[in-house]
Amino acid sequence: MSSMLIFNGRIIDGTGAEPRAGSVLIQGEHIVAVGYTADEQAAGHRDLRRIDARGGTVMPGLIDGHCHVSFDEPNSNDELFFHRRQGLAAIIAARNARTILQSGVTGIMDADSIFEIGIDLRDAIEAGIIDGPRISAGAYALWTSVGGTAGRLIPDSGVMGYGKVVSGKAEIVAEVRRQIKNGADWIKVHVTGLVPRHPLRGEVKSWTRDELKLVCDTAHELGIPVLGHCRGARSITECVAAGMDLILHATLMDETALEAIVTHKVPVMPVFTFQANLADYGATIGVDPTVREMFRREIADSAAMLRRAYDAGVPLLCGSESGFSITPYGDWHYRELEVFVRDLGLTPLQAIQCATQANAFALRMAGKMGEVAPGKLADVIVIDGDPARDITVLGDRARLRHVLLGGREIDLQPAAPRRDPPGWRVSTYGTRLSREIAEGKARPAGPSTPEHEL
Ligand SMILES: [Zn+2]
């Protein structure tokens, strides 16, 4: 069994505890000792690999609880739904999985995927066929025929993109069972969606209470947890009552919804990175100021309730929505931690706990990983600088010195640059060309609002 001692580092263990100086001893896949005992035990070892972490931080690899590894950074649902081929999508997803791992992310949840690629990718990684982070995978997201956030692109029945429409109890039960048979670790439900005719109402709950309970009961009977995409108070209250195991987004909570998640301690994953990127950096890519303000407000309006949930003991989990053109792989996985610090007022160590120890739940490996502690899986990163002082160092690839996945060192050499295969992206003629714009009497509008699955 290979052994490794990481010494001279500042250890952030992922539990929220203050950093401390010391060593970490790894044997095979696991961490076996931390601190003085690591040095003591290492003294008796021959063939011990030693990593000097001077000036750096040793901490658990980040876990990104919401990552779309199969999407390949689309600019629209149109691109994602109609311009992708299954084989090519899987090959490209394998490359993207490696990019994610090379950015210090040692685990992701892929809650839904095109062609259910997340499941195949997970199996290929677990079998040692390709390199990538640990994955917990969902299959197709479940929609009712009202749909989710892709408007009329969602058909009245059948599969589209990353989702499947289920109508009536028989279809719900059959689809949940089919997904579990094929290897889903989670069942994902799009509990709310936009009705194109009523955009100002925001997302509406598109499932009945009984349907939600049926999904949960059918999955739980087979030992599989359920997560729900929920924007709006009623969806959250009803999902908790139905027995849902994880609430995505959880925006626009009211007192009743808050009480429900606090009573049942249902973990919540806000996934603000997409909105934060558009709000903060949208101007650089031509996003309309009104849209940017809308996304900024979505975070601001939800922050207080989420903070109250966190203070009342509800596990808060980190997910970045990486996989869209706004959130390319490898660049933004740290970003949700930054938002937690800035907008929810968490300390950097609390944010790190959300993205490591707490997020092991999203991987369905709670207690087995996400911590630098004896007995845990050796998913560890060594990074220059101190994320307890400045959380953004976690986003700086140049600072990442080592990534270990189950005790195995990952090659951080980036892959050669890529291009897009023919027909992979939606091309446009550009923005609307009126006579006034042509004659210089008016300015062209920016790109239209980016559609997002979120
Ligand atoms: Zn998403």
XYZ file of C-alpha atoms and ligand atoms in Angstrom:
455
model
C 0.000 0.000 0.000
C 1.431 3.416 -0.923
C 2.000 5.910 1.860
C 2.350 9.658 1.792
C 3.078 12.328 4.378
C 2.026 15.913 3.725
C 3.965 18.045 6.190
C 4.571 21.719 7.036
C 1.047 22.650 5.973
C -1.777 24.611 7.507
C -4.617 22.109 7.881
C -8.220 23.138 7.328
C -10.064 19.958 8.203
C -13.474 20.773 6.687
C -15.395 20.659 9.971
C -15.360 24.425 10.460
C -12.548 24.165 13.045
C -9.756 26.754 13.071
C -6.751 25.924 10.888
C -3.817 24.276 12.626
C -0.274 23.460 11.616
C 0.619 19.810 11.201
C 1.051 16.754 9.036
C -1.338 14.396 7.290
C -0.471 10.726 6.803
C -2.188 8.865 3.979
C -2.097 5.132 3.398
C -3.713 3.672 0.331
C -7.066 5.387 -0.161
C -7.465 6.764 3.353
C -6.141 9.369 5.731
C -4.753 7.430 8.705
C -3.363 10.130 10.991
C -3.339 13.921 11.391
C -1.021 16.125 13.485
C 1.737 14.772 15.763
C 0.535 11.196 15.434
C 0.986 11.483 11.672
C 4.663 12.410 12.179
C 5.109 9.664 14.785
C 3.599 6.977 12.589
C 5.481 8.246 9.545
C 8.809 7.847 11.378
C 8.491 4.077 11.169
C 7.720 4.046 7.451
C 10.090 3.172 4.664
C 9.131 4.138 1.081
C 7.145 7.079 2.316
C 6.468 9.807 -0.191
C 6.824 13.242 1.400
C 5.073 16.382 0.194
C 6.284 19.671 1.684
C 3.255 21.981 1.978
C 5.179 24.966 3.398
C 3.237 28.190 2.890
C 0.204 26.262 1.796
C -3.061 24.864 3.065
C -3.998 21.191 3.207
C -7.756 20.675 3.051
C -10.447 18.355 1.722
C -11.007 18.511 -2.030
C -13.993 20.693 -2.874
C -17.300 18.989 -3.547
C -19.521 20.742 -6.072
C -23.055 19.683 -5.251
C -24.585 20.998 -8.467
C -22.594 20.515 -11.621
C -23.857 19.633 -15.123
C -20.955 17.650 -16.480
C -22.792 16.565 -19.660
C -23.955 20.030 -20.797
C -20.663 21.334 -22.230
C -21.318 25.002 -21.546
C -24.351 25.767 -23.721
C -25.567 29.278 -24.313
C -29.235 28.276 -24.486
C -31.622 25.397 -23.941
C -32.035 25.293 -27.712
C -28.340 24.455 -28.093
C -28.458 21.887 -25.313
C -31.659 20.176 -26.476
C -31.230 20.084 -30.247
C -27.550 20.296 -31.159
C -25.993 17.426 -29.276
C -25.201 13.852 -30.223
C -25.048 11.134 -27.602
C -21.622 9.607 -28.323
C -19.873 12.919 -28.755
C -21.577 14.332 -25.672
C -20.212 11.428 -23.610
C -16.677 11.792 -24.985
C -16.670 15.531 -24.277
C -18.146 14.980 -20.812
C -15.178 12.731 -20.016
C -12.812 15.555 -20.864
C -14.844 18.020 -18.811
C -14.841 15.658 -15.824
C -11.044 15.679 -15.877
C -10.984 19.487 -16.070
C -13.222 19.633 -12.994
C -10.967 17.269 -11.052
C -7.865 19.227 -12.089
C -9.373 22.354 -10.548
C -9.377 20.750 -7.099
C -12.939 19.446 -7.138
C -12.812 15.820 -6.030
C -16.572 15.188 -5.962
C -19.673 16.414 -7.784
C -23.357 15.721 -7.878
C -24.643 15.587 -11.446
C -28.349 15.737 -10.748
C -29.561 15.415 -14.328
C -27.845 14.972 -17.660
C -28.474 14.767 -21.373
C -28.697 11.136 -22.510
C -28.276 10.201 -18.804
C -24.531 10.477 -19.376
C -23.839 11.245 -15.713
C -24.523 7.634 -14.797
C -22.169 6.253 -17.455
C -19.478 8.761 -16.569
C -19.699 7.818 -12.900
C -19.371 4.140 -13.743
C -16.386 4.765 -16.057
C -14.618 6.813 -13.369
C -15.331 4.267 -10.640
C -14.009 1.502 -12.895
C -10.747 3.417 -13.450
C -11.387 3.862 -17.175
C -11.185 7.658 -17.143
C -10.083 10.267 -14.610
C -12.686 12.429 -12.941
C -14.138 13.418 -9.596
C -16.352 11.128 -7.546
C -19.850 11.496 -8.971
C -23.286 10.959 -7.542
C -25.562 10.911 -10.560
C -29.203 11.494 -11.240
C -30.798 10.425 -14.545
C -33.388 12.590 -16.327
C -35.000 15.325 -14.248
C -38.712 14.694 -13.863
C -41.135 17.270 -15.239
C -44.902 17.356 -15.410
C -46.144 18.569 -18.793
C -46.158 22.128 -17.387
C -42.402 21.860 -17.687
C -39.506 23.580 -15.951
C -37.575 26.630 -17.054
C -37.363 25.837 -20.760
C -40.867 27.047 -21.614
C -42.427 25.506 -24.706
C -39.265 23.613 -25.622
C -40.471 21.019 -23.151
C -42.771 18.560 -24.939
C -46.106 17.259 -23.618
C -44.599 13.814 -23.080
C -41.308 11.962 -23.409
C -37.650 12.953 -23.109
C -36.115 16.313 -23.985
C -32.571 17.346 -23.117
C -31.931 16.519 -19.490
C -35.535 15.866 -18.525
C -38.496 13.578 -18.951
C -42.173 14.455 -18.755
C -44.226 12.132 -16.567
C -48.023 12.248 -16.564
C -50.143 10.417 -14.065
C -49.241 8.062 -11.271
C -48.389 5.044 -13.405
C -45.802 6.975 -15.425
C -44.291 8.510 -12.309
C -43.823 5.152 -10.630
C -42.488 3.474 -13.783
C -39.965 6.233 -14.495
C -38.624 6.406 -10.938
C -38.145 2.637 -10.964
C -36.519 2.696 -14.409
C -34.016 5.353 -13.327
C -33.116 3.431 -10.201
C -32.698 0.203 -12.150
C -30.297 1.993 -14.490
C -28.181 3.299 -11.635
C -29.468 6.691 -10.488
C -28.077 7.757 -7.096
C -30.701 10.501 -6.819
C -34.099 11.249 -8.343
C -34.430 14.889 -9.379
C -37.818 16.590 -9.604
C -38.393 19.964 -11.259
C -41.010 20.969 -8.744
C -41.466 24.484 -10.124
C -41.432 25.871 -13.625
C -42.216 28.951 -15.653
C -45.468 29.311 -17.537
C -44.576 31.406 -20.618
C -47.906 33.243 -20.546
C -47.298 34.376 -16.941
C -43.611 35.238 -16.618
C -44.223 37.773 -13.858
C -45.693 35.172 -11.557
C -42.241 33.596 -11.412
C -41.935 29.835 -11.231
C -45.104 28.022 -10.197
C -45.420 24.646 -8.515
C -46.207 22.172 -11.274
C -46.810 19.029 -9.209
C -49.607 18.102 -6.814
C -48.862 17.179 -3.223
C -49.840 13.559 -3.954
C -47.546 13.345 -6.976
C -44.595 14.640 -4.976
C -45.274 12.129 -2.237
C -45.546 9.338 -4.799
C -42.100 10.163 -6.228
C -40.579 10.169 -2.747
C -42.327 6.999 -1.577
C -41.404 5.069 -4.742
C -37.746 6.142 -4.572
C -37.419 5.670 -0.811
C -38.882 2.177 -1.049
C -35.809 1.380 -3.177
C -33.397 3.254 -0.926
C -32.841 6.240 -3.227
C -33.145 9.885 -2.103
C -34.981 12.648 -3.961
C -34.034 16.253 -4.591
C -36.340 18.991 -5.769
C -35.752 22.166 -7.747
C -37.913 24.618 -5.790
C -38.422 28.322 -6.246
C -41.272 29.615 -4.147
C -42.504 28.973 -0.646
C -45.318 26.522 -1.336
C -43.144 24.166 -3.327
C -40.696 23.994 -0.425
C -43.367 23.383 2.208
C -44.988 20.614 0.149
C -41.691 18.948 -0.759
C -40.697 18.756 2.891
C -44.101 17.284 3.728
C -43.672 14.766 0.884
C -40.391 13.587 2.421
C -37.935 15.135 -0.013
C -34.296 14.741 1.010
C -32.679 17.873 -0.469
C -34.094 21.206 -1.631
C -32.348 22.967 -4.526
C -32.486 26.780 -4.699
C -35.081 27.248 -1.922
C -35.578 30.845 -2.978
C -38.532 32.957 -1.839
C -39.175 31.073 1.395
C -41.889 32.345 3.699
C -42.172 31.653 7.446
C -44.097 28.397 6.875
C -41.485 27.060 4.434
C -38.684 28.063 6.764
C -40.352 26.336 9.684
C -40.787 23.173 7.599
C -37.116 22.873 6.637
C -35.954 23.829 10.121
C -38.237 21.265 11.783
C -37.134 18.479 9.455
C -33.542 19.735 8.956
C -33.798 19.148 5.222
C -30.511 20.220 3.581
C -30.722 23.211 1.257
C -28.501 23.992 -1.740
C -29.135 27.555 -2.996
C -26.920 27.438 -6.139
C -26.376 31.184 -6.538
C -23.267 31.098 -8.717
C -25.119 31.438 -12.015
C -26.993 34.524 -10.813
C -23.906 35.949 -9.110
C -21.845 35.628 -12.279
C -24.501 37.356 -14.366
C -25.005 40.079 -11.761
C -21.304 40.779 -11.185
C -19.702 40.040 -14.530
C -22.670 40.187 -16.945
C -21.676 43.634 -18.163
C -18.476 42.185 -19.648
C -20.492 39.841 -21.869
C -23.217 42.303 -22.787
C -25.981 41.227 -20.377
C -28.717 43.834 -20.040
C -28.541 45.886 -16.795
C -32.181 45.050 -15.957
C -31.424 41.350 -16.145
C -28.321 41.786 -14.021
C -30.325 43.645 -11.404
C -32.980 40.891 -11.424
C -30.345 38.246 -10.641
C -28.709 40.408 -7.991
C -32.087 40.846 -6.297
C -32.802 37.118 -6.379
C -29.736 36.540 -4.202
C -30.387 39.538 -1.957
C -34.067 38.636 -1.418
C -33.282 35.049 -0.413
C -30.165 35.603 1.670
C -31.849 36.502 4.967
C -34.141 33.455 5.050
C -31.338 31.080 4.059
C -29.159 32.544 6.774
C -31.922 31.983 9.331
C -32.225 28.371 8.167
C -28.460 27.907 8.522
C -28.443 29.450 12.009
C -31.251 27.085 13.002
C -29.130 24.070 12.052
C -30.277 23.353 8.492
C -27.322 21.974 6.478
C -26.396 24.469 3.775
C -24.738 22.849 0.761
C -22.588 24.310 -2.005
C -23.339 23.869 -5.680
C -22.090 25.999 -8.545
C -24.280 25.217 -11.586
C -21.059 24.731 -13.561
C -21.563 23.557 -17.110
C -23.208 26.578 -18.759
C -21.506 29.274 -20.849
C -21.867 31.548 -17.803
C -20.202 28.924 -15.579
C -17.515 27.043 -17.515
C -15.943 23.939 -15.990
C -12.921 24.435 -13.803
C -13.367 28.179 -13.301
C -16.263 28.744 -10.906
C -16.571 25.816 -8.508
C -15.226 27.994 -5.645
C -17.619 30.807 -6.435
C -20.566 29.622 -4.338
C -18.321 29.748 -1.269
C -17.542 33.361 -2.072
C -21.269 34.127 -2.352
C -21.920 32.386 0.986
C -19.296 34.604 2.612
C -20.357 37.819 0.906
C -24.142 37.498 0.812
C -25.003 35.081 3.627
C -22.309 36.354 5.968
C -20.694 32.970 6.609
C -17.055 32.872 7.648
C -14.716 31.340 5.057
C -14.310 28.288 7.324
C -18.089 27.841 7.522
C -18.342 28.128 3.726
C -15.591 25.533 3.336
C -17.471 23.208 5.691
C -20.550 23.568 3.426
C -18.467 22.591 0.373
C -16.657 19.679 2.022
C -17.925 17.889 5.152
C -21.593 18.888 4.658
C -21.498 18.283 0.903
C -20.507 14.649 1.386
C -24.266 14.214 1.834
C -24.793 15.222 -1.811
C -22.378 12.460 -2.801
C -24.259 10.076 -0.476
C -20.967 9.545 1.347
C -21.618 11.498 4.537
C -19.080 10.645 7.235
C -16.756 8.891 4.795
C -15.139 11.897 3.135
C -15.054 15.683 2.960
C -12.817 15.953 6.046
C -9.121 15.781 6.776
C -9.407 13.269 9.603
C -8.282 9.694 10.301
C -10.435 7.104 8.569
C -11.749 9.451 5.858
C -11.057 8.980 2.162
C -7.914 10.840 1.125
C -9.536 13.368 -1.213
C -7.184 16.205 -0.388
C -5.873 19.360 -2.024
C -2.804 21.423 -1.234
C -3.150 25.064 -2.165
C -0.874 28.107 -1.853
C -2.245 30.679 0.532
C -4.903 30.713 3.222
C -8.550 30.327 2.161
C -9.588 31.035 5.764
C -8.478 34.632 5.123
C -9.368 34.915 1.453
C -11.833 32.373 0.101
C -11.118 33.354 -3.522
C -7.689 31.688 -3.467
C -9.693 28.483 -3.993
C -10.520 29.724 -7.488
C -6.934 30.361 -8.520
C -5.686 27.389 -10.495
C -2.099 28.660 -10.350
C -2.178 28.182 -6.562
C -3.250 24.560 -6.714
C -0.185 22.426 -5.972
C -1.588 18.944 -5.424
C -4.886 17.137 -5.866
C -5.278 13.691 -4.324
C -8.267 11.510 -5.054
C -8.459 8.497 -2.791
C -4.738 8.924 -2.039
C -3.773 8.985 -5.717
C -2.069 12.100 -7.042
C -3.800 13.650 -10.047
C -1.778 15.015 -12.958
C -2.571 18.747 -13.106
C -1.120 19.305 -16.580
C -3.989 20.857 -18.561
C -5.173 19.105 -21.703
C -4.364 20.645 -25.100
C -6.807 23.362 -26.207
C -9.976 22.127 -27.853
C -12.381 23.321 -30.506
C -16.093 22.672 -30.860
C -17.065 19.829 -33.188
C -19.095 20.916 -36.234
C -22.735 21.693 -35.474
C -22.167 21.662 -31.717
C -23.176 25.264 -31.046
C -26.106 27.378 -32.096
C -24.961 30.102 -34.411
C -26.895 33.331 -34.782
C -26.919 36.142 -37.315
C -26.213 38.561 -34.480
C -28.671 40.881 -32.792
C -31.669 42.472 -34.501
C -30.793 44.857 -37.328
C -33.378 47.615 -37.717
C -33.026 50.490 -40.193
C -32.372 52.813 -37.266
C -29.474 50.667 -36.050
C -28.107 50.346 -39.576
C -28.179 54.114 -39.977
C -26.544 54.696 -36.591
C -29.634 56.324 -35.057
C -30.071 53.614 -32.396
C -27.784 51.204 -30.599
C -28.134 47.432 -30.985
C -29.688 45.633 -28.001
C -27.494 43.209 -26.069
C -28.056 39.474 -26.339
C -31.461 38.407 -25.098
C -31.848 37.067 -21.574
C -29.875 33.865 -21.222
C -32.236 30.987 -20.680
C -31.168 28.839 -17.822
C -32.210 25.584 -16.354
C -31.059 26.518 -12.865
Zn -28.855 23.065 -12.555
